[in-house]
C-alpha positions as a Python dict, from the first residue, in 0.01 Angstrom:
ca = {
    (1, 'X'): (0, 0, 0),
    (2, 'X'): (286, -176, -168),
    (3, 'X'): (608, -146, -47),
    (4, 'X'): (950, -58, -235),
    (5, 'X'): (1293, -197, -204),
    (6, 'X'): (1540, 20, -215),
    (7, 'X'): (1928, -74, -360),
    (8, 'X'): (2069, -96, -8),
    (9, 'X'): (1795, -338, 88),
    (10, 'X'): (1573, -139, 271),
    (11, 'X'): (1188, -168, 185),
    (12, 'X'): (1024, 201, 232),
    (13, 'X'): (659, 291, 123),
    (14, 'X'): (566, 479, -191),
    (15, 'X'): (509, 859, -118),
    (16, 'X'): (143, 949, -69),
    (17, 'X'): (-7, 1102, -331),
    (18, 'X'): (-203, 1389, -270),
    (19, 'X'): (-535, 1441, -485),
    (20, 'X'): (-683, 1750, -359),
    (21, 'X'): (-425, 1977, -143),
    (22, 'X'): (-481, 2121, 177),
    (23, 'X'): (-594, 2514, 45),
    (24, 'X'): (-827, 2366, -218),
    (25, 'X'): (-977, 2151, 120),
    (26, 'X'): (-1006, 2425, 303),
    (27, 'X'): (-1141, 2639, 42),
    (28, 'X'): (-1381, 2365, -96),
    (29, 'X'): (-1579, 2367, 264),
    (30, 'X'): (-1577, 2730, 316),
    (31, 'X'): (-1770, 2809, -9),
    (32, 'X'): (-1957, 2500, 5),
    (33, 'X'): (-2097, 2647, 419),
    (34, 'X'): (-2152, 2981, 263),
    (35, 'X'): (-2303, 2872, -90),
    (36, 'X'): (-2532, 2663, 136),
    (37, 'X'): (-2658, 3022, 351),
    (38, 'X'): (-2624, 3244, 124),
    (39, 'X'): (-2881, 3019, -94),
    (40, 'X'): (-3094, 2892, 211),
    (41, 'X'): (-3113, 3316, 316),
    (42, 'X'): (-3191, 3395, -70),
    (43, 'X'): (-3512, 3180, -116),
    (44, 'X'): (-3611, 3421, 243),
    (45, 'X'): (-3528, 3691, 6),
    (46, 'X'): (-3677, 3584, -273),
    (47, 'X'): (-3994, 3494, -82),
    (48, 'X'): (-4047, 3865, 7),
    (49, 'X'): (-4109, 3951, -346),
    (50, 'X'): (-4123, 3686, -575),
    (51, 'X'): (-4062, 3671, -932),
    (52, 'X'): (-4251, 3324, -1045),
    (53, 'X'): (-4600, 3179, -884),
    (54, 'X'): (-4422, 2968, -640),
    (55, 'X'): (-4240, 3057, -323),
    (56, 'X'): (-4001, 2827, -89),
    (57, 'X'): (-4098, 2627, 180),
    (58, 'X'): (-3996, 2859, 483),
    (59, 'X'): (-3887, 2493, 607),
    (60, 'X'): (-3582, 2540, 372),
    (61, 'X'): (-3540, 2908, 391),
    (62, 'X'): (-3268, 3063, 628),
    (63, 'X'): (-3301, 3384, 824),
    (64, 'X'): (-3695, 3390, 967),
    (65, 'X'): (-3824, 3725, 774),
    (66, 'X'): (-3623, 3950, 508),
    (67, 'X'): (-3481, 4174, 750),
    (68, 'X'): (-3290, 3825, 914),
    (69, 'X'): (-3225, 3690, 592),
    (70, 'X'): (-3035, 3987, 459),
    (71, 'X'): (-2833, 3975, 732),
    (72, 'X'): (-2725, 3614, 694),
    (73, 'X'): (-2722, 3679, 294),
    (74, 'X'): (-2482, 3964, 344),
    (75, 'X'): (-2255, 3802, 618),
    (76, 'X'): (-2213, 3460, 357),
    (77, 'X'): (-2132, 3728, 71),
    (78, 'X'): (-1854, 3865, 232),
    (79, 'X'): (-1728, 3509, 293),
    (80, 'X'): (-1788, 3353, -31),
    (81, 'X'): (-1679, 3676, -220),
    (82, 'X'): (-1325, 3666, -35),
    (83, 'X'): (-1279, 3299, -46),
    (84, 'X'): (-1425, 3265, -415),
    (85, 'X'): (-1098, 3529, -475),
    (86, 'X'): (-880, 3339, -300),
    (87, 'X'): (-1001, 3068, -494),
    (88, 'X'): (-927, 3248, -791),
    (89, 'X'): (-556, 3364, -721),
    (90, 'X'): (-414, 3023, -603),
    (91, 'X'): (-572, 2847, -892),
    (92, 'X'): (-429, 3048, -1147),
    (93, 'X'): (-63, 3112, -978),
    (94, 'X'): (-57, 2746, -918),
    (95, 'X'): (-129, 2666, -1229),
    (96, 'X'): (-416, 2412, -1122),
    (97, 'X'): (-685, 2576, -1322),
    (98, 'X'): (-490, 2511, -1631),
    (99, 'X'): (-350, 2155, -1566),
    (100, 'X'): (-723, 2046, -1422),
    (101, 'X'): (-922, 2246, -1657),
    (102, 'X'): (-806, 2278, -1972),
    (103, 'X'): (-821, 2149, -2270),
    (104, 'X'): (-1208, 2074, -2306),
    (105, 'X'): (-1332, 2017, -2575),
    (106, 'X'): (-1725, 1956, -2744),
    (107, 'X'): (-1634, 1560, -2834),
    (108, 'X'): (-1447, 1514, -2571),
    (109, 'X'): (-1746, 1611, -2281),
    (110, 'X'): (-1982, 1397, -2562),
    (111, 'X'): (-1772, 1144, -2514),
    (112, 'X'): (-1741, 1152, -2148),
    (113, 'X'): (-2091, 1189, -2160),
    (114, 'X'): (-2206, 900, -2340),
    (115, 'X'): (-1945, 691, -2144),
    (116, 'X'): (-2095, 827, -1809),
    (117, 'X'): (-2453, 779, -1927),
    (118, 'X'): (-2382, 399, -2018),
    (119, 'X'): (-2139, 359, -1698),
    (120, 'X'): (-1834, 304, -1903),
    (121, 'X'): (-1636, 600, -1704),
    (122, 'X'): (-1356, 528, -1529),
    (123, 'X'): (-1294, 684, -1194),
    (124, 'X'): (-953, 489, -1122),
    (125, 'X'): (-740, 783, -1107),
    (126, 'X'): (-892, 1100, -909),
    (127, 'X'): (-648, 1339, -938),
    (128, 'X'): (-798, 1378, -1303),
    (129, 'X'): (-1085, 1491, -1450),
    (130, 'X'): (-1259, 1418, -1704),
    (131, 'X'): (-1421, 1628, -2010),
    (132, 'X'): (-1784, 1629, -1824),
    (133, 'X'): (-1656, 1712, -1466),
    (134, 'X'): (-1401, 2008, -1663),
    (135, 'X'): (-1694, 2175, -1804),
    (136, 'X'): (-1896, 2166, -1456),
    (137, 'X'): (-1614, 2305, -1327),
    (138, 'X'): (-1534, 2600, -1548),
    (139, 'X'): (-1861, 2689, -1569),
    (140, 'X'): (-1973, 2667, -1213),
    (141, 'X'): (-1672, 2928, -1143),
    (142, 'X'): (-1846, 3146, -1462),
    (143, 'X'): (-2192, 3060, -1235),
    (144, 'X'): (-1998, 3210, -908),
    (145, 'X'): (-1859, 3503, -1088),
    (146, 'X'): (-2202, 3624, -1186),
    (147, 'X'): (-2407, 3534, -946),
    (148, 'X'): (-2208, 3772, -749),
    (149, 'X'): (-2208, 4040, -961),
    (150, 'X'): (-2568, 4013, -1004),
    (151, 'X'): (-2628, 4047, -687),
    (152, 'X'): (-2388, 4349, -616),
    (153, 'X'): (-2581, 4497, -885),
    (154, 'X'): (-2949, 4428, -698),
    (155, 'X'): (-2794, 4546, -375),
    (156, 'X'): (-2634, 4850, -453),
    (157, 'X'): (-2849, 4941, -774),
    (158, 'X'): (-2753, 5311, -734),
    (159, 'X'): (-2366, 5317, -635),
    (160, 'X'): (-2326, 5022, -903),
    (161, 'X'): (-2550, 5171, -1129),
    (162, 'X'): (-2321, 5062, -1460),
    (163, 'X'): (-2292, 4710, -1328),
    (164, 'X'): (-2709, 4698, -1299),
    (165, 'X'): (-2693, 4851, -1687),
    (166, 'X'): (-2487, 4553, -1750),
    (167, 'X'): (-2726, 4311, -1653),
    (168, 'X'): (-3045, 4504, -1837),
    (169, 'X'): (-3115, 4707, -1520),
    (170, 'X'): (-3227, 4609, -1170),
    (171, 'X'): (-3599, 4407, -1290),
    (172, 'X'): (-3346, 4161, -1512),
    (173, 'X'): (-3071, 4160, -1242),
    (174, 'X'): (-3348, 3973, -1073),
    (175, 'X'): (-3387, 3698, -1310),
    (176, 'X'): (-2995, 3638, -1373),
    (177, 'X'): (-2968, 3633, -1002),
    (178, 'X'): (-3225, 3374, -975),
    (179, 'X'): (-3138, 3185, -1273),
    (180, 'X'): (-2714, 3149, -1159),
    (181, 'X'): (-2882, 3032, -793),
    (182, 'X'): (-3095, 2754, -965),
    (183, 'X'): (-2764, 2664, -1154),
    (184, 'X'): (-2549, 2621, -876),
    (185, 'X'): (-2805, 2425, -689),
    (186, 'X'): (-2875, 2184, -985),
    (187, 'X'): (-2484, 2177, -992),
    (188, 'X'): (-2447, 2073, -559),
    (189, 'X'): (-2717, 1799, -636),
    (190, 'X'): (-2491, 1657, -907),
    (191, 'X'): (-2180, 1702, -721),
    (192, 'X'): (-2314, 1539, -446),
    (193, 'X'): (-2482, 1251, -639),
    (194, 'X'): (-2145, 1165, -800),
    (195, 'X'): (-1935, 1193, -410),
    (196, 'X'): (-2193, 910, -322),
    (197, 'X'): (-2146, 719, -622),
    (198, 'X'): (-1740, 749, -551),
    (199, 'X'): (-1711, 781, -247),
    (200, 'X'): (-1331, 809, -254),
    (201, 'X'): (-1315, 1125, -363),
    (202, 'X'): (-1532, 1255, -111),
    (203, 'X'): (-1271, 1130, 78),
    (204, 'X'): (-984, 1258, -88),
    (205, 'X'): (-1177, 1621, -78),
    (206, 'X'): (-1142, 1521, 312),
    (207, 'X'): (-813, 1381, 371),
    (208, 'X'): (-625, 1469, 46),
    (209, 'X'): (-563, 1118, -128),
}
């Protein structure tokens, strides 16, 4: 770290900069434990009555039988549902969605894109994202947002009956369900891939900076 002189002669460090605070840290690991259950429990769910001509290796599934994995399902709902709204709040009083989010644009993410693709992006400066990693982000919170309302919809199909007409009715809710899970897990494999590619801001998602 390079050191600053000050006018009476003193030399003092720079002030740390902080990429990810400590509430989006905290928050960050919370959903990713119960996005990590709650999708483990669901393929036990899903197992129990399947909608495709596959199931899930019970090697990856969570929760032993249905009865089990509803329990774990529900217990990671509650937690995702009140962090996710946490989530929410601070990122729009804080203004963060808006200053990380926003704008995006369809050439910028091609551009990102293409510079990505041909390893031309530059990573140098963490605290900002770029057109590609903007649109991830937006839409995975659109992805959270309905996957959970999907699901409220397939649990309580009676007492949220208007929610379940929303989605086509309870047979559909199904597939929306399904399809927002395989979204978000396409969407941990990428996130992942790219921590291990930079590794320093799996760090900073650690540590802060």
């Amino acid at each position: 770290m390079t050191s600053i002189s000050t006018s009476d002669g003193r030399t003092v460090s720079p002030p740390v900069k902080v990429i990810q605070p400590a509430w989006v840290r905290v928050i960050h690991w919370i959903n990713a434990v119960a996005m990590i259950i709650m999708i483990m429990s669901g393929w036990q769910i899903y197992n129990a009555s399947p909608l495709f001509d596959f199931t899930f290796s019970r090697s990856i599934t969570l929760g032993g039988w249905l009865a089990g994995a509803l329990l774990w399902h529900f217990a990671a709902m509650w937690l995702l549902m009140v962090n996710g709204l946490i989530y929410l709040v601070l990122g729009l009083a804080t203004g963060r969605f808006r200053r990380k989010l926003l704008p995006i644009t369809p050439m910028g993410v091609a551009a990102d894109a293409r510079a990505a693709l041909t390893g031309k992006l530059s990573h140098d400066d963490l605290s900002r994202y770029n057109q590609v990693q903007k649109l991830l982000y937006a839409g995975i919170i659109v992805v959270g947002i309905v996957v959970v309302l999907s699901g409220l919809s397939i649990w309580k199909p009676v007492q949220f009956q208007w929610l379940t007409a929303v989605f086509g009715g309870y047979d559909f809710a199904r597939y929306v369900h399904f399809a927002c899970m395989a979204l978000i897990v396409a969407f941990l494999i990428v996130h992942v891939a790219l921590a291990l590619l930079v590794p320093r801001s799996l760090r900073a998602m650690i540590i802060g900076r």
